[in-house]
Coordinates of C-alpha atoms and ligand atoms in Angstrom, one line a residue:
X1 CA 11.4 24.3 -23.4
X2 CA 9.9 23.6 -19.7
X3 CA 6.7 22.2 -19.4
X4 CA 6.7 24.3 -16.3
X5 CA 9.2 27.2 -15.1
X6 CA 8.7 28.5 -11.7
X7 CA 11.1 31.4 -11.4
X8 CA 11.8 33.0 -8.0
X9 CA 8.1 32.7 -7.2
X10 CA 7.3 34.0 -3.8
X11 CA 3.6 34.8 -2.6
X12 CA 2.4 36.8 0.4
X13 CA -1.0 36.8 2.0
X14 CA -2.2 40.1 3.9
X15 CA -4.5 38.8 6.2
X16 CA -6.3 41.0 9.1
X17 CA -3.6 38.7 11.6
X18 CA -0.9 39.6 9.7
X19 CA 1.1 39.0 6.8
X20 CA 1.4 35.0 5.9
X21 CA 4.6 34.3 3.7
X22 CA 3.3 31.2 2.0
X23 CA 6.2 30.9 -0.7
X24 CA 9.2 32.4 -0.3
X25 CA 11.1 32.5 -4.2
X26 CA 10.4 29.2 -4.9
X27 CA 12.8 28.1 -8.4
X28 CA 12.4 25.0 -10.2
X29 CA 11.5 23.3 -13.9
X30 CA 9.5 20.4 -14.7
X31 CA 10.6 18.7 -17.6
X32 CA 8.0 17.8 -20.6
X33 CA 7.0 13.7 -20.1
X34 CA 8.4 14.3 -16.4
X35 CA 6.0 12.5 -13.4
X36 CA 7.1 15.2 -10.7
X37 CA 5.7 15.6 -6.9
X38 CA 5.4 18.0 -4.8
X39 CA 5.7 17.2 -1.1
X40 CA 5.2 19.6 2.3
X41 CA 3.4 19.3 5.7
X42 CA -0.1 20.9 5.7
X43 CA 0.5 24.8 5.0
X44 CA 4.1 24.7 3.0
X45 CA 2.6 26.5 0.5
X46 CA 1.8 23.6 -2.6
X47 CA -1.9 24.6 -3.3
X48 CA -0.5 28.4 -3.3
X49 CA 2.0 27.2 -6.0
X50 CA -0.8 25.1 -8.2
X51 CA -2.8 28.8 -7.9
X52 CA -0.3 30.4 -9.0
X53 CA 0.3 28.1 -12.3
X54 CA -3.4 27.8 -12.7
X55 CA -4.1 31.4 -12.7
X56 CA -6.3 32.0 -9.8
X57 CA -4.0 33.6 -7.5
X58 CA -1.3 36.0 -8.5
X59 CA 2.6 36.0 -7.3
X60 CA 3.9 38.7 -5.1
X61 CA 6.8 38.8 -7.1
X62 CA 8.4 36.0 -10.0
X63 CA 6.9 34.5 -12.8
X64 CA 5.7 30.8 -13.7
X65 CA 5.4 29.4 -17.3
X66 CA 4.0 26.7 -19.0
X67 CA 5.2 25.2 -22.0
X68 CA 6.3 28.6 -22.3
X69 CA 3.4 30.2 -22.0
X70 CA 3.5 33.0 -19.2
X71 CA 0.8 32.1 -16.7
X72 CA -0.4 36.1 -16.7
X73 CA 0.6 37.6 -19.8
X74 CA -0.6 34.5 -21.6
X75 CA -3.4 33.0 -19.7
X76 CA -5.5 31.4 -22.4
X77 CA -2.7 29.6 -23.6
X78 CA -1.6 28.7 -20.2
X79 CA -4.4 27.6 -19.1
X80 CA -5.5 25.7 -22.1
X81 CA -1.7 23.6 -21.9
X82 CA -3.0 22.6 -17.9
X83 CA -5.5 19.9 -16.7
X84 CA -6.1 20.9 -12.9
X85 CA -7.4 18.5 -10.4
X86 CA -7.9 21.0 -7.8
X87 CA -8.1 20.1 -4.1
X88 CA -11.1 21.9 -3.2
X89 CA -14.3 19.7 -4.0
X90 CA -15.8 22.8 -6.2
X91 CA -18.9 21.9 -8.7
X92 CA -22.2 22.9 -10.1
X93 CA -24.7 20.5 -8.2
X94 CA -27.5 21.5 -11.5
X95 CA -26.0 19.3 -13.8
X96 CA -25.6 15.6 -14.5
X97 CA -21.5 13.9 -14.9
X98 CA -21.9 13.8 -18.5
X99 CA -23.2 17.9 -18.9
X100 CA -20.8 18.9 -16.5
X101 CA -17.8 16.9 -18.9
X102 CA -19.5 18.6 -21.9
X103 CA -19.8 22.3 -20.4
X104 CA -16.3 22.0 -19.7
X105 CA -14.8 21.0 -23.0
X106 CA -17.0 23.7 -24.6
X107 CA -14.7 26.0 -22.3
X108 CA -12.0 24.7 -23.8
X109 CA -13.4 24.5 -27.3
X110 CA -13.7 20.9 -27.7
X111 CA -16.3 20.0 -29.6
X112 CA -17.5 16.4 -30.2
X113 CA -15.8 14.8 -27.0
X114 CA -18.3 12.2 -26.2
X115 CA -15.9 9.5 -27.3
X116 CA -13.0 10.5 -25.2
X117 CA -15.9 11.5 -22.4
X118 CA -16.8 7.8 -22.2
X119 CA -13.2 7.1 -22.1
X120 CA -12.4 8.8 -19.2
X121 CA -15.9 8.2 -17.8
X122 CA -14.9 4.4 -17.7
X123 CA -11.2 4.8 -16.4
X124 CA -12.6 6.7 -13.3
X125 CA -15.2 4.1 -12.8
X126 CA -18.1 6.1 -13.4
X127 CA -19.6 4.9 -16.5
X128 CA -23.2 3.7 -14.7
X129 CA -22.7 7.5 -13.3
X130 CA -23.0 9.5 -16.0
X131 CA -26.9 10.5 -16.0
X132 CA -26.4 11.0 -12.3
X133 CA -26.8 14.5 -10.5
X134 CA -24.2 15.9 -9.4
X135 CA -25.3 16.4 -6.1
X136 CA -26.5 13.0 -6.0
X137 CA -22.4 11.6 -6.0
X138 CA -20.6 10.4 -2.8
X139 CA -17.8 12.6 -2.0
X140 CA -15.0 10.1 -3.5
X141 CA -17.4 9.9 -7.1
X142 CA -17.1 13.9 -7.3
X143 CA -13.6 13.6 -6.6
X144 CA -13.5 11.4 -9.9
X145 CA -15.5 13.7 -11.6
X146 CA -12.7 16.1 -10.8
X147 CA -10.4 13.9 -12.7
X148 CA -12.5 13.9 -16.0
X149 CA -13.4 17.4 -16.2
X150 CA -9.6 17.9 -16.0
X151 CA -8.6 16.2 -18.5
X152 CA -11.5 16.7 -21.1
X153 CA -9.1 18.9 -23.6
X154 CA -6.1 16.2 -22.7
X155 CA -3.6 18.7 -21.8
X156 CA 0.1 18.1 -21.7
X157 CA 0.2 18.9 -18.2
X158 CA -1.7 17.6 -15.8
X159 CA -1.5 18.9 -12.0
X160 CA -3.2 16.8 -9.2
X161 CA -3.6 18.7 -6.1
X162 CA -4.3 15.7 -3.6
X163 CA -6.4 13.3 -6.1
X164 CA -6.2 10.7 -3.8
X165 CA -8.1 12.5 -0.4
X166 CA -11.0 10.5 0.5
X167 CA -10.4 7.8 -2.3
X168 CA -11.2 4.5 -1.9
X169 CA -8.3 2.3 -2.3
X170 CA -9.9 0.1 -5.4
X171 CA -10.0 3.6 -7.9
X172 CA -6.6 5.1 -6.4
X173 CA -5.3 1.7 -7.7
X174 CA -6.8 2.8 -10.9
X175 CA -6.6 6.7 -11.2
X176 CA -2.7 5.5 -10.8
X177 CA -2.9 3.3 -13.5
X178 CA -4.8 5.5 -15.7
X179 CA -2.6 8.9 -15.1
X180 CA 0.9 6.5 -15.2
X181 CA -0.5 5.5 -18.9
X182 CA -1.5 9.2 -19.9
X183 CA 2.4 9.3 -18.4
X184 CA 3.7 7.1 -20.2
X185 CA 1.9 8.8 -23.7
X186 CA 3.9 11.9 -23.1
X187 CA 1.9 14.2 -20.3
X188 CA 3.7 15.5 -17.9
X189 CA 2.5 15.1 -14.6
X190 CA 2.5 17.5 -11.5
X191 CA 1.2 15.6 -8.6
X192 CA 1.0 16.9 -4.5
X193 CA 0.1 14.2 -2.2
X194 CA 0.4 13.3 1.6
X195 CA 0.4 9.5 0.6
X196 CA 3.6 9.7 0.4
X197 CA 4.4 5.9 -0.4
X198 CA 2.5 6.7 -3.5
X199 CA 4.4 9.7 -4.3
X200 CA 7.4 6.9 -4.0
X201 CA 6.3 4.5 -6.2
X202 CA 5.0 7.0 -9.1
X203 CA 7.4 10.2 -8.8
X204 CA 10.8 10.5 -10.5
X205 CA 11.6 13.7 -8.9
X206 CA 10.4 15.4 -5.7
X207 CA 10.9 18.8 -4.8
X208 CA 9.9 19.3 -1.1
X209 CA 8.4 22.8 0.4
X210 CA 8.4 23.6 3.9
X211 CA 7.0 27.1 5.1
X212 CA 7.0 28.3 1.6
X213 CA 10.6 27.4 0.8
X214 CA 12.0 24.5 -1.5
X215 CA 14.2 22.1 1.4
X216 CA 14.6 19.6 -0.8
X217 CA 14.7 18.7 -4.7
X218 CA 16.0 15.5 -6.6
X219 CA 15.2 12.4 -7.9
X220 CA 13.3 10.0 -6.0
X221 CA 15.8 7.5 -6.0
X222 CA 18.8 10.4 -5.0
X223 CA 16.9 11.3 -2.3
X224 CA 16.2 7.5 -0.8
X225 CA 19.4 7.2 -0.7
X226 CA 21.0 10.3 0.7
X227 CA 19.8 9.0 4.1
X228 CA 21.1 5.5 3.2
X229 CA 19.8 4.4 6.6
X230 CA 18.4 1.2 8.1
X231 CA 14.7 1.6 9.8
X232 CA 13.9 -1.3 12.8
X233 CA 10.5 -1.4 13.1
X234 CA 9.2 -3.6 16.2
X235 CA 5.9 -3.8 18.7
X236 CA 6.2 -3.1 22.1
X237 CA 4.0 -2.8 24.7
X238 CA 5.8 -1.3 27.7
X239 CA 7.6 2.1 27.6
X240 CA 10.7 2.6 25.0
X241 CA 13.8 3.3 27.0
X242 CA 14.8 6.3 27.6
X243 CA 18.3 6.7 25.7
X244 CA 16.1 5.4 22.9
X245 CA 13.4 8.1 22.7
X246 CA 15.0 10.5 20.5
X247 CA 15.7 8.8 17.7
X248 CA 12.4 6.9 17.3
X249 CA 9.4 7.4 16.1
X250 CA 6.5 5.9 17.9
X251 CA 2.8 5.1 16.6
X252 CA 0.5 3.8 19.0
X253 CA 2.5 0.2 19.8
X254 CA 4.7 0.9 16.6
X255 CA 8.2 1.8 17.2
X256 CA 10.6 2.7 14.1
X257 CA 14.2 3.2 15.5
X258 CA 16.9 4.3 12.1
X259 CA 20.0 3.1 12.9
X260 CA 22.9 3.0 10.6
X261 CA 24.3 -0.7 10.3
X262 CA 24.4 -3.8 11.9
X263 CA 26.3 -2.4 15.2
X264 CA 23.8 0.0 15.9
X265 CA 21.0 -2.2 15.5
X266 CA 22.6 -4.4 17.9
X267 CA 23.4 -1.8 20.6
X268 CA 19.6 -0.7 19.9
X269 CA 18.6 -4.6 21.0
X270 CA 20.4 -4.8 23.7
X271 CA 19.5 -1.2 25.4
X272 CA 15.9 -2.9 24.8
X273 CA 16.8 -6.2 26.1
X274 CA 18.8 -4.1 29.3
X275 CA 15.6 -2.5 29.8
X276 CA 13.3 -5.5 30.0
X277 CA 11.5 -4.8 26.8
X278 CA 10.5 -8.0 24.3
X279 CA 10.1 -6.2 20.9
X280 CA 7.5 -8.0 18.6
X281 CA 7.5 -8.4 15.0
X282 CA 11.2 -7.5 14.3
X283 CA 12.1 -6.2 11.0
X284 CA 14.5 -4.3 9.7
X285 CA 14.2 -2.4 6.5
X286 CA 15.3 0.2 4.5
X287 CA 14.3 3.9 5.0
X288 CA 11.5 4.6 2.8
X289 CA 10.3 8.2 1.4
X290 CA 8.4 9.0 4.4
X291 CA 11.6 8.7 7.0
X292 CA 13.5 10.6 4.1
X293 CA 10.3 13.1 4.2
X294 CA 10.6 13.4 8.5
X295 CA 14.1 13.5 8.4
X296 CA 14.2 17.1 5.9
X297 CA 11.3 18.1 7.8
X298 CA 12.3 18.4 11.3
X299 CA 15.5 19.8 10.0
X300 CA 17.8 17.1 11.2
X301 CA 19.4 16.7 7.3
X302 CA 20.9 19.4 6.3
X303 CA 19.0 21.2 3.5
X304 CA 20.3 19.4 0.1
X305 CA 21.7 21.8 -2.5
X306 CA 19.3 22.6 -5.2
X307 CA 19.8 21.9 -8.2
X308 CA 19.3 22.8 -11.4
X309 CA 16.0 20.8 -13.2
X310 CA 17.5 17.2 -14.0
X311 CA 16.6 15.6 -17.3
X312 CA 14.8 13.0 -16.8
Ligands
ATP401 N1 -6.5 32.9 0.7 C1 -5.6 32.9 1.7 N2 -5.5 34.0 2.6 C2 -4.6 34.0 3.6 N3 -3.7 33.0 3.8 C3 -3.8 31.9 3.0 C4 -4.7 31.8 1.9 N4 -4.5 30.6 1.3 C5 -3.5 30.0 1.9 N5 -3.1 30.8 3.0 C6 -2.0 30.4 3.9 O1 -0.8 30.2 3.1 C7 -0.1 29.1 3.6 C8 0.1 28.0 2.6 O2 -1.2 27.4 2.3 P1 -1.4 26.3 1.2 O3 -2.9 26.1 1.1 O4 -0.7 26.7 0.0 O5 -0.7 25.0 1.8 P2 -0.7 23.5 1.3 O6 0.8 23.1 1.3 O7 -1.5 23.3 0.1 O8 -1.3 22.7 2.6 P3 -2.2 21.4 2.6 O9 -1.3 20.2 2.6 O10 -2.9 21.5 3.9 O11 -3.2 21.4 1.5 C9 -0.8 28.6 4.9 O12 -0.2 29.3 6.0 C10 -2.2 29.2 4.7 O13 -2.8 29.4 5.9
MG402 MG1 -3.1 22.2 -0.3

């Protein structure tokens, strides 16, 4: 069984503009125990997808289960299998951290949670918070208070739309820590991010949606190295040559040029060096997820063939 099935899902908005195609039969499975991602530019359609799965928006057509459960036909027990960090800061400003935990696991019909409560109350670093008002919470701590209330019936699968928005770097440090142990206990975890170094370091597989289609889908580790190529990253202050510009990447003073091995790199110096330009801070790396990311996104790789879910 899946811990998630999403079978030919496609979605279509009717707006007064026009109709907006946000997912266009999207296929895949997430394995039980798997840590997956899901990766697109702003719009590709991933917070239409966790809607879907979490039951507040319905498919135009297709069907999405959870631990087999159909997300429609069998919403309770959908829903009940799902912990949803949702990326909308959405909460009831009446109540304090701990009644807003409690009201929620009554939902779930959980009764005597106060143990596990404090648990996740200290993991998310809001232990001295608990008698606070909601309204009273900076928008990072209601972001944390997200995290509890999702995971106060500790359900097998946990989807984090964006967790990370607006988080400081200290409890992103330990929200990873925390959801790579509840990981490592068996939930599976569905995670969307635009950090994507952290997508990198926690995800075994990434499926990748631009404009409402899957362009990508693999392991983490298949998909680092199906560009196999070197990144030179160097400072410069005066204009980048020419016959360089299409093939780099420029932030600010920050140049990344790929290049594929030791002969390109060279001819890349010594356009640079033709050109007058002293680049700064040489290095020369690997490409990492986001290059990979780029690359798929601006079309340049050829969609990879999708395959079927991959055991992890
Ligand atoms: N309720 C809605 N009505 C009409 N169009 C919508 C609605 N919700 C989303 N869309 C459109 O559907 C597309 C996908 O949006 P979605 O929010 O799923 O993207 P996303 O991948 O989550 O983006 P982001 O990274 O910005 O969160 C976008 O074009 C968006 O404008
Ligand atoms: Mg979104």
């Amino acid at each position: 069984m899946q811990a998630i099935s999403f079978q030919d899902v496609s979605k279509t908005y009717h707006a007064a503009r026009g109709d907006v195609h946000a997912l266009d039969h999207v296929s895949f499975d997430i394995e039980p125990g798997e840590f997956f991602g899901l990766l697109g530019p702003n719009g590709a359609g991933k917070t239409t997808l966790i809607s879907i799965l979490a039951g507040l928006a319905r498919a135009s057509s297709g069907r999405v289960l959870v631990h087999g459960h159909d997300v429609l036909k069998d919403y309770a027990a959908a829903r009940r299998t799902l912990g949803i960090v949702p990326q909308e800061l959405v909460f009831d400003p009446f109540f304090s951290v701990r009644e807003a935990l409690r009201i929620q696991s009554g939902y779930f019909g959980v009764r005597r949670n106060d143990a596990w409560i404090d648990e996740l109350l200290a993991h998310l670093g809001l232990a001295d918070k608990a008698d606070a008002n909601m309204r009273q919470l900076s928008g990072g701590m209601k972001r944390r208070v997200l995290v509890a209330q999702a995971l106060v019936h500790r359900p097998p699968v946990i989807v984090l739309d964006e967790p990370t928005a607006g988080v400081d770097v200290e409890l992103r440090q330990t929200l990873w820590q925390f959801v790579a142990r509840l990981n490592k206990e068996g939930h599976t975890v569905l995670l969307t991010t635009h950090y994507l170094e952290e997508a990198e370091a926690l995800c075994a597989r990434i499926a990748m949606l631009k404009q409402g289609r899957v362009v990508a889908l693999d392991r983490t580790s298949a998909l680092l190295a199906g560009t196999a190529s070197t990144m030179m990253r160097f400072k410069l202050d005066t204009p980048l040559p020419p016959q360089l510009v299409a093939q780099s990447r420029v932030t600010g003073r920050i140049v990344q040029i790929k290049a594929h091995d030791a002969r390109e790199v060279e001819q890349v110096l010594a356009i640079l060096h033709a050109a007058g330009c002293q680049p700064e801070d040489l290095e020369i790396g690997r490409a990492d997820l986001e290059n990979v990311f780029l690359e798929i996104m601006q079309g340049e790789a050829k969609p990879l063939p999708l395959k079927a879910a991959v055991t992890a």
